[in-house]
Coordinates of C-alpha atoms in Angstrom, one line a residue:
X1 CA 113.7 113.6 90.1
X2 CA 109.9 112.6 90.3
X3 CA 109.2 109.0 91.0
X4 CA 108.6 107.3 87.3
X5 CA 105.3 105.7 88.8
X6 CA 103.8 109.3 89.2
X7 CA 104.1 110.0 86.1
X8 CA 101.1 108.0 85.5
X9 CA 98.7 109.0 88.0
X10 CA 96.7 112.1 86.7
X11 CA 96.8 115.5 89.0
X12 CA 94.0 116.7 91.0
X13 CA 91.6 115.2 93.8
X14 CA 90.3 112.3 91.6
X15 CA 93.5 112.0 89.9
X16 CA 94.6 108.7 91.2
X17 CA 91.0 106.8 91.4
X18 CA 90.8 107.8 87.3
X19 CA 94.4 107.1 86.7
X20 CA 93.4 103.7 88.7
X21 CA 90.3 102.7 86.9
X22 CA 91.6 103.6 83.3
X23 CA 95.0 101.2 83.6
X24 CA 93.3 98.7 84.6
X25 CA 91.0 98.7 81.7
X26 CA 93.7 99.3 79.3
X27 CA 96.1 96.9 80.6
X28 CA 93.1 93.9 80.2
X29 CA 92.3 95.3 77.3
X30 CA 96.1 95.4 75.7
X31 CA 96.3 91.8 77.3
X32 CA 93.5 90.4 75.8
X33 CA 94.5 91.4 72.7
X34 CA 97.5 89.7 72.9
X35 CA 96.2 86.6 73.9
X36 CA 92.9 86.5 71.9
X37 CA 91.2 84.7 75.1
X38 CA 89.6 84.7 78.2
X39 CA 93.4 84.7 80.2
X40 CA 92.0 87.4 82.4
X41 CA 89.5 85.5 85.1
X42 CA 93.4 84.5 86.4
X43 CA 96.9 85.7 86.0
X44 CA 95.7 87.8 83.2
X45 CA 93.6 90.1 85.4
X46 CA 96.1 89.8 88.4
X47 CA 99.0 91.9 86.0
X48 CA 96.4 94.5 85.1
X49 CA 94.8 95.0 88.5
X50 CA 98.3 95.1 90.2
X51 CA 100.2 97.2 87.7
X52 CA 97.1 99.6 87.9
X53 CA 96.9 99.8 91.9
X54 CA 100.5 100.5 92.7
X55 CA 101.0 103.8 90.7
X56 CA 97.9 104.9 92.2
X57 CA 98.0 103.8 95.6
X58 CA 101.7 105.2 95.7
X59 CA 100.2 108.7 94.6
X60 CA 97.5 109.0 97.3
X61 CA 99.6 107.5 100.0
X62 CA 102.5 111.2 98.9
X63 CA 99.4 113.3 99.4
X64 CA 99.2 111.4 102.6
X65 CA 101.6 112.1 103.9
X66 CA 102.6 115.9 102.5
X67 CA 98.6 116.5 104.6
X68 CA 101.2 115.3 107.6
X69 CA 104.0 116.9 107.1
X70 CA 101.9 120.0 106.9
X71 CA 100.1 119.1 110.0
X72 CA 103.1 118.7 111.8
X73 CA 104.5 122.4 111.2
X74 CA 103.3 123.9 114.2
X75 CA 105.4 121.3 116.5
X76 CA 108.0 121.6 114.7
X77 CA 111.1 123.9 115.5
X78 CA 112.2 123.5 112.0
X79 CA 112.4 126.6 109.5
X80 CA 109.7 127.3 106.3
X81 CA 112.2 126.8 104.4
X82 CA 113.5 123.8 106.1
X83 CA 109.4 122.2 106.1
X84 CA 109.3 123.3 102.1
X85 CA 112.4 121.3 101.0
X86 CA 111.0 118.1 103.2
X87 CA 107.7 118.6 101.0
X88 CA 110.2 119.1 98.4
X89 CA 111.4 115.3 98.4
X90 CA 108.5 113.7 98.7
X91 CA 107.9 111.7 95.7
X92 CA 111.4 112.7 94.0
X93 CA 113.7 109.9 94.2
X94 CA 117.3 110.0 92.5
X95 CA 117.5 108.8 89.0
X96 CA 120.0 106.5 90.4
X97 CA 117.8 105.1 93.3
X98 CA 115.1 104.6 90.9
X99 CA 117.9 103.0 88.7
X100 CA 118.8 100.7 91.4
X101 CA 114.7 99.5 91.9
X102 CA 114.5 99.3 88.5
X103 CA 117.8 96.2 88.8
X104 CA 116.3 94.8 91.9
X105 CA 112.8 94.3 90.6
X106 CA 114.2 92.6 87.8
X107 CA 116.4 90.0 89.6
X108 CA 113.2 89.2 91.8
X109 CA 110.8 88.7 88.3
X110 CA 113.8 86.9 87.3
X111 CA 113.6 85.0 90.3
X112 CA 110.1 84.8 90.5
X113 CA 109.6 83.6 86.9
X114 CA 112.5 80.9 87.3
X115 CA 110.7 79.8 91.2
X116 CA 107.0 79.2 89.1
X117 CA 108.6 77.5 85.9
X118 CA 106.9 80.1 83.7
X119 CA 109.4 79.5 80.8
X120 CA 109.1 75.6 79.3
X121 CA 112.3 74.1 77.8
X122 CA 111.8 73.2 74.0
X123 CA 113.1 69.1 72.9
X124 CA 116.3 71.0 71.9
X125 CA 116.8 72.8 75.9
X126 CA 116.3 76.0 74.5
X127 CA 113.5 78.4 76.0
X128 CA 109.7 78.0 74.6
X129 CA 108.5 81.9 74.0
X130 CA 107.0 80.9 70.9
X131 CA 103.0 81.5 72.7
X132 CA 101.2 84.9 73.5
X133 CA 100.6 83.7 77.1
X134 CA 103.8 82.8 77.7
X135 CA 105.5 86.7 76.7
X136 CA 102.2 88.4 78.5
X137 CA 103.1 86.5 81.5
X138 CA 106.9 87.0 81.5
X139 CA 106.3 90.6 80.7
X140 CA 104.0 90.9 83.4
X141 CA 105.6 89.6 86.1
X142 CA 109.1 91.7 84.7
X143 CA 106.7 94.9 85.0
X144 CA 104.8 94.1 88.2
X145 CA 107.8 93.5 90.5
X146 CA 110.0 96.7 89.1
X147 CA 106.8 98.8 89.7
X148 CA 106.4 97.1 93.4
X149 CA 109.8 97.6 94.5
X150 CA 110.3 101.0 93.1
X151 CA 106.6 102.5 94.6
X152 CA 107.7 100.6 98.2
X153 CA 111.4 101.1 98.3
X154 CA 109.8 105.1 97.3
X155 CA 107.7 105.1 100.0
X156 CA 110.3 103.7 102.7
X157 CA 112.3 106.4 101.7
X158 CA 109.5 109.0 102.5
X159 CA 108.6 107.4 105.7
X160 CA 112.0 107.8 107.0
X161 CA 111.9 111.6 106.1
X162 CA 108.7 112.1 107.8
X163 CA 110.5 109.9 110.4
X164 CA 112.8 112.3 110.8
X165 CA 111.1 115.4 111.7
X166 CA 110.7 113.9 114.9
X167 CA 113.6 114.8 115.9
X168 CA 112.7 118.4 116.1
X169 CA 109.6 118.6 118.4
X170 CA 109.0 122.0 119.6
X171 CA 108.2 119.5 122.8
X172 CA 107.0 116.1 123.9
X173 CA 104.1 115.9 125.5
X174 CA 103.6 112.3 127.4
X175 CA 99.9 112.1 127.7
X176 CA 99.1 113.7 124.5
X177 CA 99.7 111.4 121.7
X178 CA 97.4 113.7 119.2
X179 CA 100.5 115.8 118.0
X180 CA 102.6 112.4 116.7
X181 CA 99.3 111.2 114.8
X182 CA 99.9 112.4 111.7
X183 CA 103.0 110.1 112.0
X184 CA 101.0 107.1 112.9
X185 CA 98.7 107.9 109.5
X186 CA 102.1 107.9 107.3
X187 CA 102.8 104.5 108.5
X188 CA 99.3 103.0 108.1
X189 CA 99.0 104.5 104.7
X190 CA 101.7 103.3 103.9
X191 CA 101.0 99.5 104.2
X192 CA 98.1 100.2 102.3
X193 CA 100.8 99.4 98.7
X194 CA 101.5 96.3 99.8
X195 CA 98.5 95.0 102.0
X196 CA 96.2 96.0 98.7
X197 CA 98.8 93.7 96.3
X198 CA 98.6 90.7 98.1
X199 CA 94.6 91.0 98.5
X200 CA 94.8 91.0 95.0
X201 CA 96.5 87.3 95.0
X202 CA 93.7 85.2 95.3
X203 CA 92.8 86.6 91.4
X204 CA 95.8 84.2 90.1
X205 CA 93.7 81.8 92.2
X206 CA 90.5 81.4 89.5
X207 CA 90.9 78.7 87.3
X208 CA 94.8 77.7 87.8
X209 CA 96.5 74.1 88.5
X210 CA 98.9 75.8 90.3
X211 CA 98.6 75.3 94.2
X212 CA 97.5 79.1 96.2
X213 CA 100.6 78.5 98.5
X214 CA 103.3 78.5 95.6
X215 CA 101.9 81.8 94.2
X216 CA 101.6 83.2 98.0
X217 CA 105.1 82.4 98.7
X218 CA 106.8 85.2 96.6
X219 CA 104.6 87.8 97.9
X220 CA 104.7 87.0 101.8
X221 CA 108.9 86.9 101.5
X222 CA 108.6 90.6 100.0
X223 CA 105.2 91.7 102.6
X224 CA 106.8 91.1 106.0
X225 CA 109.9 92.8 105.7
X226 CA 107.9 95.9 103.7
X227 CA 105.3 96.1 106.8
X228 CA 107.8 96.2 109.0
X229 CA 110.2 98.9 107.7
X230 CA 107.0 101.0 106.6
X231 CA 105.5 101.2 109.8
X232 CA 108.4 101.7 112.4
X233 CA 110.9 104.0 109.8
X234 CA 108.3 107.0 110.7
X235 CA 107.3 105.9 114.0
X236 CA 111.2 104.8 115.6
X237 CA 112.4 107.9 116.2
X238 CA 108.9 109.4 117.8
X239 CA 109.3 106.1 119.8
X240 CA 112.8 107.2 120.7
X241 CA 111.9 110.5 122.1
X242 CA 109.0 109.5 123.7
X243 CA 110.9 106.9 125.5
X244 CA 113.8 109.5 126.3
X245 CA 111.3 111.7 127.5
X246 CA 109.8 108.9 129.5
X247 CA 112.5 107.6 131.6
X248 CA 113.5 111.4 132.5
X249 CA 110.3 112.2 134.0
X250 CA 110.4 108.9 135.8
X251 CA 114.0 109.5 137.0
X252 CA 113.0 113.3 138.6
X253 CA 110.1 111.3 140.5
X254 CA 112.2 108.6 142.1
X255 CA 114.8 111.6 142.8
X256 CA 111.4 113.0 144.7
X257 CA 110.6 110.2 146.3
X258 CA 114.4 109.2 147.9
X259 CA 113.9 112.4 149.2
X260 CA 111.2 111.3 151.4
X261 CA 112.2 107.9 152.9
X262 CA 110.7 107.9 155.6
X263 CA 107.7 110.9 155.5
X264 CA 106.6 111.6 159.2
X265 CA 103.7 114.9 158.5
X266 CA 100.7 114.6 156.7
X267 CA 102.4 117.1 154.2
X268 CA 105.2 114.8 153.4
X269 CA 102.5 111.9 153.1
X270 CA 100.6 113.1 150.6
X271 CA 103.8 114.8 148.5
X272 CA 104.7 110.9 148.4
X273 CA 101.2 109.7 147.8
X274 CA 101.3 112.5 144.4
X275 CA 104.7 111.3 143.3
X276 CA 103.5 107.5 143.6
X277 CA 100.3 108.0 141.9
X278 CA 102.5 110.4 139.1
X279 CA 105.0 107.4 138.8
X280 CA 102.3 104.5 138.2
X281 CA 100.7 106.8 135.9
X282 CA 104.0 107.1 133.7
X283 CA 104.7 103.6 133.6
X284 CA 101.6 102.7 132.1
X285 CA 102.2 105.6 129.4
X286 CA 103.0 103.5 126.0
X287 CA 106.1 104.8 123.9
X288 CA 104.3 104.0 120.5
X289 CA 102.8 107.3 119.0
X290 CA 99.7 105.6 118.6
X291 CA 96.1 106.3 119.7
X292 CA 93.2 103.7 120.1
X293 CA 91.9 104.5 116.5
X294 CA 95.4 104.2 114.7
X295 CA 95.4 101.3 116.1
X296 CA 92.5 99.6 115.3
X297 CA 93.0 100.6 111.3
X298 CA 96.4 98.8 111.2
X299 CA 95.3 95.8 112.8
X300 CA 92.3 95.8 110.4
X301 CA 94.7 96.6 107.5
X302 CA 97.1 93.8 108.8
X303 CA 93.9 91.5 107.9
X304 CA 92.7 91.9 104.3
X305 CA 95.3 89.8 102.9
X306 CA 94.3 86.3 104.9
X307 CA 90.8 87.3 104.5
X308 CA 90.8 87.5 100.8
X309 CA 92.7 84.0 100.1
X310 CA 90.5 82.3 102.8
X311 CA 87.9 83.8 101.0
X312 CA 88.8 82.9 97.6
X313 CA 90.2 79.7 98.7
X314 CA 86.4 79.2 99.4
X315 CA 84.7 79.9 97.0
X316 CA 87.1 78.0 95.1
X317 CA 86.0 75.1 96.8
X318 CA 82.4 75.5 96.4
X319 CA 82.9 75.9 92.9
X320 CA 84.6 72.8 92.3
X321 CA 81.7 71.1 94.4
X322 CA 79.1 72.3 92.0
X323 CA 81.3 71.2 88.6

């Protein structure tokens, strides 16, 4: 069954970017009709930007990574028909996983609605949902957390398929790390969901009594957890083998060498000097299927998020100097 978020991205090459742009405009647009004010230079504008971001973000990150899974075919020693049904589940969660994000998401708006004292208590103890705001904010935070969990628990899932083919390289070259990067693109992609959400944070920023740190908090508890398992689920078992692979080679060249322990011709000198220079040459060989490149975009991925509230916390700042 096709993830329910897809449903709202529009097919083609500009499906998502369209699909993107035209939430967010009706989302502000249903919410300022709600409201009848200018809610959206804060929380307001955080719901639609968020709620329009995920379901499109989650559809180009699947075409992502079915571009890798394609590129992979040629290492792979799996069947056609084995590479179409991996395509195949790209994208199609259960009804009952989806079921599952959909209860999860709600216990953390639940949560997360109880933790920033969204609801007031009325003389009487009973609940104060008399206002506009107050529903468009419930509602928003309800609909923003079920569509975060279900797009990243979604593409957690993928990542460990795509983790999986791993498993079944045709063969592991040590030096070569071009043939795992279309694994190392899966997992950078994939922090793109959640790295993009919380650079959207400092929005809730503009115009609020509410301290940055106490709107951060929720966020951060979910980000950490959602980097990690993004990032290693398709890269662990590449790790795994390249690390198998690793300590075998290593192993043949001490054999190699304990059988020259004490080398007495020039030929036996220089078939030690080889096996020495080959044995510092695979220690220094990183199990990470990572290249320079790869690299670099995940550590400039990993910092957006501070960037954008030290930013915003900024500008803040210098706006409240000029009032």
């Amino acid at each position: 069954m096709k993830t329910w978020t897809l449903y709202l991205v529009l097919p083609g090459r500009y499906g998502a970017l369209i699909s993107g742009v035209g939430m967010l405009a009706l989302w502000a647009l249903i919410q300022l009709w709600l409201v009848g004010e200018i809610f959206w230079a804060s929380t307001g504008l955080f719901f639609a930007a968020a709620l329009a971001y995920l379901p499109a973000v989650h559809a180009y990150i699947l075409s992502i990574t079915r571009t890798a899974i394609i590129a992979l075919a040629p290492n792979l020693s799996l069947s056609a028909a084995k590479q179409s049904e991996t395509l195949g589940r790209v994208g199609n969660a259960g009804w009952r996983y989806q079921i599952i994000c959909i209860v999860i998401g709600t216990c953390a708006a639940l949560l997360h609605i109880q933790y920033m004292g969204i609801i007031t208590l009325l003389p009487d103890g009973s609940p104060d949902l008399s206002s506009n705001m107050t529903r468009v904010n419930i509602t928003g935070t309800l609909l923003t957390w079920i569509t975060m969990i279900t797009v990243i628990a979604d593409l957690i899932r993928n990542n460990s398929l795509v983790g999986n083919l791993a498993l079944h390289f045709k063969q592991i070259d040590l030096f070569r790390k071009q043939p795992w990067q279309p694994l190392a693109r899966v997992a950078i992609a994939s922090t793109l969901a959640i790295i993009g959400s919380n650079a959207l944070f400092p929005l809730m920023f503009i115009d609020s009594g509410t301290p940055p740190a106490m709107k951060i908090l929720p966020a951060m508890a979910l980000t950490i957890p959602a980097v990690i398992a993004m990032v290693l689920l398709p890269l662990a078992s590449a790790r795994k083998q390249i690390k198998k692979q690793k300590l075998q080679r290593l192993e043949a060249v001490d054999q190699a060498i304990r059988r020259l322990p004490n080398p007495q011709s020039l030929i036996d000198m220089q078939s030690l000097n080889t096996l020495l220079t080959q044995r510092a040459h695979l220690e220094k060989v990183s199990t990470w299927p990572f290249n320079l490149d790869n690299a670099g975009r995940l550590l400039f991925y990993m910092f957006i998020p501070p960037l954008t509230w030290v930013g915003a916390a900024l500008i803040e700042r210098l706006v409240d100097g000029f009032v």
